[in-house]
Tab-separated table of C-alpha atoms and ligand atoms in Angstrom:
chain	number	residue	atom	x	y	z
A	29	MET	CA	0.169	-0.046	-0.080
A	30	SER	CA	1.188	3.513	-0.825
A	31	ALA	CA	-0.718	6.250	0.949
A	32	ALA	CA	-0.941	10.080	0.551
A	33	VAL	CA	-2.892	12.609	2.497
A	34	VAL	CA	-5.202	15.282	0.673
A	35	LEU	CA	-5.317	18.105	3.272
A	36	MET	CA	-8.405	20.203	2.270
A	37	ALA	CA	-9.199	23.806	3.328
A	38	TYR	CA	-12.070	26.216	2.570
A	39	GLY	CA	-9.490	28.382	0.576
A	40	SER	CA	-8.822	32.220	0.702
A	41	PRO	CA	-7.978	34.641	-2.072
A	42	GLU	CA	-4.207	34.912	-2.655
A	43	ARG	CA	-4.495	38.691	-3.914
A	44	LEU	CA	-7.126	41.357	-3.572
A	45	GLU	CA	-8.209	41.007	-7.155
A	46	ASP	CA	-9.052	37.554	-6.715
A	47	VAL	CA	-11.915	38.201	-4.572
A	48	PRO	CA	-14.732	38.403	-6.963
A	49	LEU	CA	-13.871	35.195	-8.415
A	50	TYR	CA	-13.733	33.862	-5.053
A	51	TYR	CA	-16.870	34.877	-3.983
A	52	ALA	CA	-18.595	33.537	-7.299
A	53	ASP	CA	-16.905	30.305	-6.483
A	54	ILE	CA	-18.509	30.197	-3.171
A	55	ARG	CA	-21.956	31.642	-4.312
A	56	GLY	CA	-21.604	28.503	-6.875
A	57	GLY	CA	-23.292	30.577	-9.622
A	58	ARG	CA	-26.287	32.289	-7.711
A	59	PRO	CA	-26.470	35.869	-7.868
A	60	ILE	CA	-23.991	38.215	-6.039
A	61	ALA	CA	-25.298	41.615	-4.691
A	62	GLN	CA	-22.544	44.319	-5.579
A	63	ASP	CA	-22.421	45.630	-1.836
A	64	HIS	CA	-21.777	42.359	-0.506
A	65	LEU	CA	-18.879	41.889	-2.797
A	66	ASP	CA	-17.565	45.532	-1.894
A	67	ASP	CA	-17.839	44.744	1.684
A	68	LEU	CA	-15.884	41.316	1.442
A	69	VAL	CA	-13.170	43.177	-0.606
A	70	ALA	CA	-13.098	46.043	2.160
A	71	ARG	CA	-12.665	43.123	4.831
A	72	TYR	CA	-9.705	41.492	3.213
A	73	ARG	CA	-8.320	45.009	2.440
A	74	SER	CA	-8.330	45.896	6.047
A	75	LEU	CA	-6.544	42.652	6.922
A	76	GLY	CA	-3.686	43.609	4.466
A	77	VAL	CA	-4.410	41.438	1.500
A	78	GLU	CA	-3.375	42.874	-1.427
A	79	ASP	CA	-0.614	40.828	-3.072
A	80	HIS	CA	-0.333	38.427	-0.621
A	81	ASN	CA	-2.571	36.398	1.839
A	82	PRO	CA	-0.948	35.161	4.977
A	83	LEU	CA	-3.494	32.676	5.705
A	84	ASN	CA	-2.569	30.841	2.506
A	85	ALA	CA	1.147	30.735	4.096
A	86	VAL	CA	-0.217	29.122	7.392
A	87	THR	CA	-2.069	26.516	5.494
A	88	GLU	CA	1.276	25.537	3.536
A	89	GLU	CA	3.093	25.523	7.034
A	90	THR	CA	0.600	23.036	8.044
A	91	ARG	CA	0.909	20.945	5.188
A	92	ALA	CA	4.704	21.051	5.313
A	93	THR	CA	4.578	20.156	9.106
A	94	LEU	CA	2.170	17.313	8.688
A	95	GLU	CA	4.201	15.736	5.935
A	96	ARG	CA	7.322	15.635	8.094
A	97	GLU	CA	5.239	14.328	11.108
A	98	LEU	CA	3.758	11.664	9.001
A	99	GLY	CA	6.516	10.535	6.787
A	100	LEU	CA	3.595	10.590	4.060
A	101	PRO	CA	3.196	13.092	1.063
A	102	VAL	CA	0.514	15.562	1.866
A	103	PHE	CA	-1.113	17.572	-0.685
A	104	THR	CA	-3.075	20.852	-0.194
A	105	GLY	CA	-6.445	21.143	-1.870
A	106	MET	CA	-8.966	23.988	-1.350
A	107	LYS	CA	-12.574	23.955	-2.004
A	108	HIS	CA	-12.925	27.729	-3.068
A	109	TRP	CA	-9.536	28.498	-4.293
A	110	SER	CA	-6.458	27.012	-5.623
A	111	PRO	CA	-4.608	24.905	-5.477
A	112	ARG	CA	-7.906	22.998	-5.994
A	113	ILE	CA	-9.034	19.696	-4.470
A	114	LYS	CA	-8.954	18.058	-7.766
A	115	ASP	CA	-5.279	19.159	-8.384
A	116	ALA	CA	-4.323	17.656	-5.000
A	117	ALA	CA	-5.865	14.451	-5.899
A	118	GLU	CA	-3.924	14.262	-9.237
A	119	ARG	CA	-0.691	15.073	-7.416
A	120	ALA	CA	-1.372	12.235	-4.952
A	121	LEU	CA	-2.259	9.754	-7.747
A	122	ALA	CA	0.952	11.038	-9.668
A	123	ALA	CA	3.179	10.278	-6.512
A	124	GLY	CA	1.893	6.545	-6.797
A	125	ALA	CA	-0.919	6.789	-4.005
A	126	ASP	CA	-3.146	3.873	-3.891
A	127	VAL	CA	-4.886	4.816	-0.656
A	128	VAL	CA	-5.746	8.568	-0.195
A	129	VAL	CA	-6.758	9.967	2.983
A	130	GLY	CA	-9.215	12.888	2.890
A	131	LEU	CA	-8.744	15.441	5.786
A	132	VAL	CA	-10.661	18.370	5.935
A	133	LEU	CA	-9.073	21.337	8.274
A	134	ALA	CA	-12.654	21.681	10.057
A	135	PRO	CA	-13.410	19.321	12.576
A	136	HIS	CA	-17.235	19.218	12.374
A	137	TYR	CA	-19.538	17.323	10.166
A	138	SER	CA	-22.221	19.094	8.032
A	139	ARG	CA	-23.757	18.152	4.855
A	140	LEU	CA	-23.256	21.842	3.931
A	141	SER	CA	-19.633	21.734	4.204
A	142	ILE	CA	-17.599	18.274	4.872
A	143	ALA	CA	-19.851	16.600	2.319
A	144	GLY	CA	-18.847	19.073	-0.122
A	145	TYR	CA	-15.276	18.529	0.302
A	146	ARG	CA	-15.694	14.426	0.023
A	147	GLU	CA	-17.930	15.009	-3.156
A	148	GLN	CA	-14.914	16.958	-4.985
A	149	LEU	CA	-12.361	14.626	-3.723
A	150	GLU	CA	-14.397	11.357	-4.623
A	151	GLU	CA	-15.239	12.661	-8.089
A	152	ALA	CA	-11.543	13.841	-8.697
A	153	LEU	CA	-10.044	10.376	-7.725
A	154	ASP	CA	-12.705	8.527	-10.000
A	155	ALA	CA	-12.008	5.320	-8.076
A	156	ARG	CA	-8.235	5.339	-9.077
A	157	ALA	CA	-7.230	5.014	-5.541
A	158	GLU	CA	-8.996	3.922	-2.226
A	159	LEU	CA	-10.533	6.944	-0.490
A	160	ARG	CA	-10.282	6.921	3.441
A	161	MET	CA	-12.349	10.099	4.315
A	162	ILE	CA	-12.252	11.522	7.846
A	163	GLU	CA	-15.668	12.907	8.219
A	164	SER	CA	-15.276	14.510	11.373
A	165	TRP	CA	-12.939	14.812	14.376
A	166	HIS	CA	-14.672	16.870	16.736
A	167	ASP	CA	-14.230	14.417	19.889
A	168	PHE	CA	-10.469	13.476	18.894
A	169	GLU	CA	-8.752	13.502	22.315
A	170	PRO	CA	-5.583	14.978	21.162
A	171	PHE	CA	-7.270	17.726	19.398
A	172	VAL	CA	-9.580	18.396	22.619
A	173	ASP	CA	-6.316	18.829	24.511
A	174	VAL	CA	-4.995	21.187	22.256
A	175	LEU	CA	-7.996	23.676	22.746
A	176	ALA	CA	-8.347	22.593	26.616
A	177	ALA	CA	-4.545	23.741	26.903
A	178	ARG	CA	-5.338	27.177	25.627
A	179	VAL	CA	-8.355	27.778	27.955
A	180	ARG	CA	-7.287	26.270	31.248
A	181	GLY	CA	-6.770	28.545	34.264
A	182	THR	CA	-8.764	31.473	32.732
A	183	ALA	CA	-10.847	33.432	35.149
A	184	ALA	CA	-12.944	34.735	32.139
A	185	HIS	CA	-16.282	33.491	31.018
A	186	VAL	CA	-15.214	31.168	28.139
A	187	VAL	CA	-17.297	31.630	24.843
A	188	PHE	CA	-16.850	28.451	22.591
A	189	THR	CA	-17.884	29.671	18.886
A	190	ALA	CA	-18.248	27.993	15.536
A	191	HIS	CA	-19.466	29.246	11.901
A	192	SER	CA	-23.299	29.599	11.849
A	193	LEU	CA	-25.066	27.605	9.055
A	194	PRO	CA	-28.631	27.857	7.593
A	195	ALA	CA	-31.147	26.986	10.692
A	196	ARG	CA	-32.853	24.399	8.274
A	197	ILE	CA	-29.994	21.981	8.848
A	198	LEU	CA	-31.530	21.240	12.027
A	199	ASP	CA	-34.882	19.742	10.601
A	200	GLU	CA	-32.607	18.220	8.070
A	201	GLY	CA	-31.047	15.937	11.125
A	202	ASP	CA	-27.781	17.313	10.303
A	203	PRO	CA	-25.046	16.450	13.202
A	204	TYR	CA	-23.398	19.980	12.965
A	205	GLN	CA	-24.893	21.381	16.040
A	206	GLU	CA	-24.660	18.338	18.134
A	207	GLN	CA	-20.913	17.702	17.254
A	208	LEU	CA	-20.175	21.381	17.869
A	209	PHE	CA	-21.769	21.249	21.372
A	210	GLU	CA	-19.728	18.099	22.013
A	211	THR	CA	-16.657	19.624	21.315
A	212	ALA	CA	-17.369	22.418	23.638
A	213	ARG	CA	-18.526	20.217	26.532
A	214	LEU	CA	-15.145	18.024	26.106
A	215	VAL	CA	-12.890	21.131	26.215
A	216	ALA	CA	-14.711	22.809	29.029
A	217	GLU	CA	-14.326	19.108	30.811
A	218	ALA	CA	-10.920	18.453	30.106
A	219	ALA	CA	-9.877	22.336	31.045
A	220	ASP	CA	-11.903	22.205	34.354
A	221	VAL	CA	-13.668	25.255	33.160
A	222	ASP	CA	-17.409	25.545	34.607
A	223	ASP	CA	-18.137	29.054	33.291
A	224	TRP	CA	-18.887	28.893	29.587
A	225	SER	CA	-21.361	28.944	26.834
A	226	PHE	CA	-21.696	28.691	23.092
A	227	SER	CA	-22.362	31.094	20.112
A	228	TYR	CA	-22.358	31.214	16.626
A	229	GLN	CA	-20.434	33.573	14.227
A	230	SER	CA	-19.976	34.552	10.843
A	231	GLU	CA	-23.448	34.349	9.455
A	232	SER	CA	-23.869	35.335	5.793
A	233	PRO	CA	-26.662	37.625	4.544
A	234	THR	CA	-28.686	35.094	2.350
A	235	GLY	CA	-32.021	35.738	3.122
A	236	GLU	CA	-32.837	32.848	5.283
A	237	PRO	CA	-32.631	32.464	9.051
A	238	TRP	CA	-29.068	31.220	10.579
A	239	LEU	CA	-28.300	29.246	13.576
A	240	GLY	CA	-27.931	31.645	16.742
A	241	PRO	CA	-27.110	33.188	18.828
A	242	ASP	CA	-24.570	35.542	17.208
A	243	ILE	CA	-21.487	36.209	18.891
A	244	LEU	CA	-22.395	40.006	18.825
A	245	ASP	CA	-25.850	39.530	20.518
A	246	HIS	CA	-24.461	36.811	22.754
A	247	LEU	CA	-21.912	39.573	24.174
A	248	ALA	CA	-24.681	41.870	24.868
A	249	ALA	CA	-26.714	39.185	26.707
A	250	LEU	CA	-23.711	38.149	28.750
A	251	HIS	CA	-23.117	41.610	29.495
A	252	ALA	CA	-26.622	42.129	30.907
A	253	GLN	CA	-25.969	39.071	33.192
A	254	GLY	CA	-22.954	40.776	34.495
A	255	VAL	CA	-20.180	39.200	32.529
A	256	ARG	CA	-17.317	41.570	31.911
A	257	ASP	CA	-14.232	39.665	30.830
A	258	VAL	CA	-14.775	36.911	28.164
A	259	LEU	CA	-12.310	34.399	26.636
A	260	VAL	CA	-13.574	33.243	22.910
A	261	CYS	CA	-12.518	29.692	22.057
A	262	PRO	CA	-13.444	29.083	18.399
A	263	VAL	CA	-13.692	25.385	17.996
A	264	GLY	CA	-15.139	25.282	14.385
A	265	PHE	CA	-11.778	26.922	12.663
A	266	VAL	CA	-8.133	25.973	13.444
A	267	SER	CA	-6.474	28.899	11.207
A	268	ASP	CA	-6.414	32.593	11.489
A	269	HIS	CA	-9.149	32.864	8.856
A	270	LEU	CA	-11.067	35.857	7.830
A	271	GLU	CA	-13.750	34.982	10.294
A	272	ILE	CA	-11.197	35.021	13.167
A	273	ARG	CA	-9.281	37.985	12.123
A	274	TRP	CA	-12.198	39.946	11.028
A	275	ASP	CA	-15.252	38.710	12.822
A	276	LEU	CA	-13.699	38.165	16.147
A	277	ASP	CA	-10.726	40.266	16.289
A	278	VAL	CA	-12.683	43.580	14.698
A	279	GLU	CA	-16.247	43.332	14.879
A	280	ALA	CA	-16.464	41.236	18.321
A	281	GLN	CA	-13.858	43.736	19.797
A	282	GLU	CA	-15.905	46.905	18.565
A	283	ARG	CA	-19.072	45.406	20.358
A	284	ALA	CA	-17.019	44.553	23.602
A	285	HIS	CA	-15.792	48.101	23.546
A	286	GLU	CA	-19.131	49.738	23.237
A	287	LEU	CA	-20.467	47.239	26.153
A	288	GLY	CA	-17.375	48.032	28.417
A	289	MET	CA	-16.236	44.267	28.092
A	290	THR	CA	-12.984	42.736	27.681
A	291	VAL	CA	-12.742	39.958	25.018
A	292	GLN	CA	-9.835	38.026	24.372
A	293	ARG	CA	-9.273	35.060	22.135
A	294	ILE	CA	-7.129	31.768	22.252
A	295	ASP	CA	-4.215	31.524	19.724
A	296	MET	CA	-5.570	29.509	16.975
A	297	PRO	CA	-3.748	26.021	16.539
A	298	ASN	CA	-2.518	26.948	13.026
A	299	ALA	CA	0.841	25.148	12.456
A	300	ASP	CA	1.623	24.476	16.036
A	301	PRO	CA	3.365	21.241	16.525
A	302	GLU	CA	1.435	19.951	19.069
A	303	PHE	CA	-1.796	20.658	16.846
A	304	ILE	CA	0.169	18.947	13.822
A	305	ARG	CA	1.034	15.897	16.115
A	306	ALA	CA	-2.741	15.666	16.905
A	307	LEU	CA	-3.389	15.649	13.139
A	308	ALA	CA	-0.658	12.923	12.292
A	309	ALA	CA	-2.347	10.676	15.128
A	310	LEU	CA	-5.827	11.374	13.602
A	311	VAL	CA	-4.473	10.021	10.306
A	312	GLU	CA	-2.743	7.220	11.463
A	313	GLN	CA	-5.527	6.001	13.985
A	314	GLU	CA	-8.910	6.819	11.894
A	315	ALA	CA	-7.238	6.069	8.379
A	316	ASP	CA	-4.958	3.462	9.459
A	317	VAL	CA	-1.951	4.396	7.330
A	318	ARG	CA	1.586	4.708	8.638
A	319	ALA	CA	4.835	5.596	6.693
A	320	PRO	CA	6.696	2.706	5.064
A	321	ARG	CA	9.546	1.861	7.686
B	1093	LIG	O1	-10.365	33.946	3.616
B	1093	LIG	C1	-10.676	33.287	4.727
B	1093	LIG	O2	-9.819	33.314	5.828
B	1093	LIG	C2	-11.976	32.833	4.906
B	1093	LIG	C3	-12.118	31.411	4.618
B	1093	LIG	C4	-13.571	30.845	4.815
B	1093	LIG	C5	-13.877	29.846	6.028
B	1093	LIG	C6	-15.286	29.544	6.036
B	1093	LIG	C7	-15.650	28.531	6.743
B	1093	LIG	C8	-16.780	28.298	6.633
B	1093	LIG	N1	-18.019	28.679	5.934
B	1093	LIG	C9	-19.090	27.927	5.906
B	1093	LIG	C10	-20.179	28.143	5.485
B	1093	LIG	C11	-20.511	29.089	4.602
B	1093	LIG	C12	-21.951	29.504	3.930
B	1093	LIG	C13	-21.730	30.620	3.185
B	1093	LIG	C14	-20.343	31.183	3.451
B	1093	LIG	C15	-19.843	32.307	2.897
B	1093	LIG	C16	-18.548	32.579	2.919
B	1093	LIG	C17	-18.137	33.970	2.503
B	1093	LIG	C18	-16.728	33.989	2.542
B	1093	LIG	C19	-16.311	32.713	3.452
B	1093	LIG	N2	-17.727	32.152	3.533
B	1093	LIG	FE1	-17.634	30.194	4.536
B	1093	LIG	N3	-15.832	30.454	5.276
B	1093	LIG	C20	-14.921	31.374	4.515
B	1093	LIG	C21	-15.095	32.407	3.636
B	1093	LIG	N4	-19.524	30.056	4.305
B	1093	LIG	C22	-15.899	34.963	2.242
B	1093	LIG	C23	-19.078	34.829	1.578
B	1093	LIG	C24	-18.780	36.364	1.954
B	1093	LIG	C25	-19.743	36.380	3.584
B	1093	LIG	O3	-20.627	36.002	3.657
B	1093	LIG	O4	-18.873	36.383	4.435
B	1093	LIG	C26	-22.843	31.309	2.587
B	1093	LIG	C27	-22.707	30.827	1.209
B	1093	LIG	C28	-23.751	31.550	0.191
B	1093	LIG	O5	-23.724	32.735	-0.009
B	1093	LIG	O6	-24.798	30.954	-0.014
B	1093	LIG	C29	-22.988	28.471	4.258
B	1093	LIG	C30	-18.827	26.871	6.897
B	1093	LIG	C31	-17.415	26.915	7.339
B	1093	LIG	C32	-16.680	26.100	8.262
B	1093	LIG	C33	-16.074	24.666	7.609
B	1093	LIG	C34	-15.092	24.892	6.913
B	1093	LIG	O7	-13.946	25.593	6.999
B	1093	LIG	O8	-15.280	24.379	5.610
B	1093	LIG	C35	-19.830	25.849	7.554
B	1093	LIG	C36	-12.702	29.172	6.698
């Protein structure tokens, strides 16, 4: 057996001029409101994305470190930007892989997220190699420990967050919310934190109801209950995404300032060696692949 990993991520535009095409890819052919596009360009610009996007450098560092840790080839494939998932699949096949492990840099399963990554990878491989897809890793102990280490000992109220999704997923029996709550509970337990809650973030203006409460409303509700210090622990993201650096570091900070609260957030796992060791253990245990000796 010769194995390779296709490490999948949402994708982020490398240059500011890429944003319209990137947004079109996310919208998948549905109409785009010019003001939403302008707003998105402005958010990337405010984070310093002009000719280079630091998030893509983080993803590359994650890939390279995982490859070293595993001793197996790892190829990056993005859902909404390049290199595409199909390019990564071709590279894995060209490297001689007959087993391809699909791992998404998002720990929780939803039909609206992970299923799409799987579909793209499955289609690209076209049965030319065995696909071992890791569908979720929300309760994988080494990952829980990485987050627990970041909140342990805090005196602040901990708010666990994740990307919101359209609320209709609950009627469709999607496991997303259940898995998110499970991660939050496990991290709180491992860190010995009693004072915590959960909220969503990064809802999109698509015209239908999304899961809540949104972090901005949640901060106001916590303030009304007398909470003044908050530590945000995103559990649904593992890198310094736009959602972290804008939605939390700018928008939630502004709301906290208005309310007279302090809001801090944990450092994201990014390419932290302990996190990479957790990903390597996940690949070895869940997909049952190991580097040849
Ligand atoms: O550059 C970056 O760092 C941003 C990367 C990025 C990540 C991410 C994660 C998730 N999303 C999920 C669902 C949706 C749904 C819509 C949607 C829209 C956007 C837009 C941008 C964007 N998402 Fe995203 N998401 C990232 C980026 N996302 C940009 C469009 C502008 C905006 O709304 O701000 C609505 C699509 C539509 O219009 O129909 C649904 C989920 C995740 C977490 C799982 C994962 O990472 O795959 C779920 C990172």
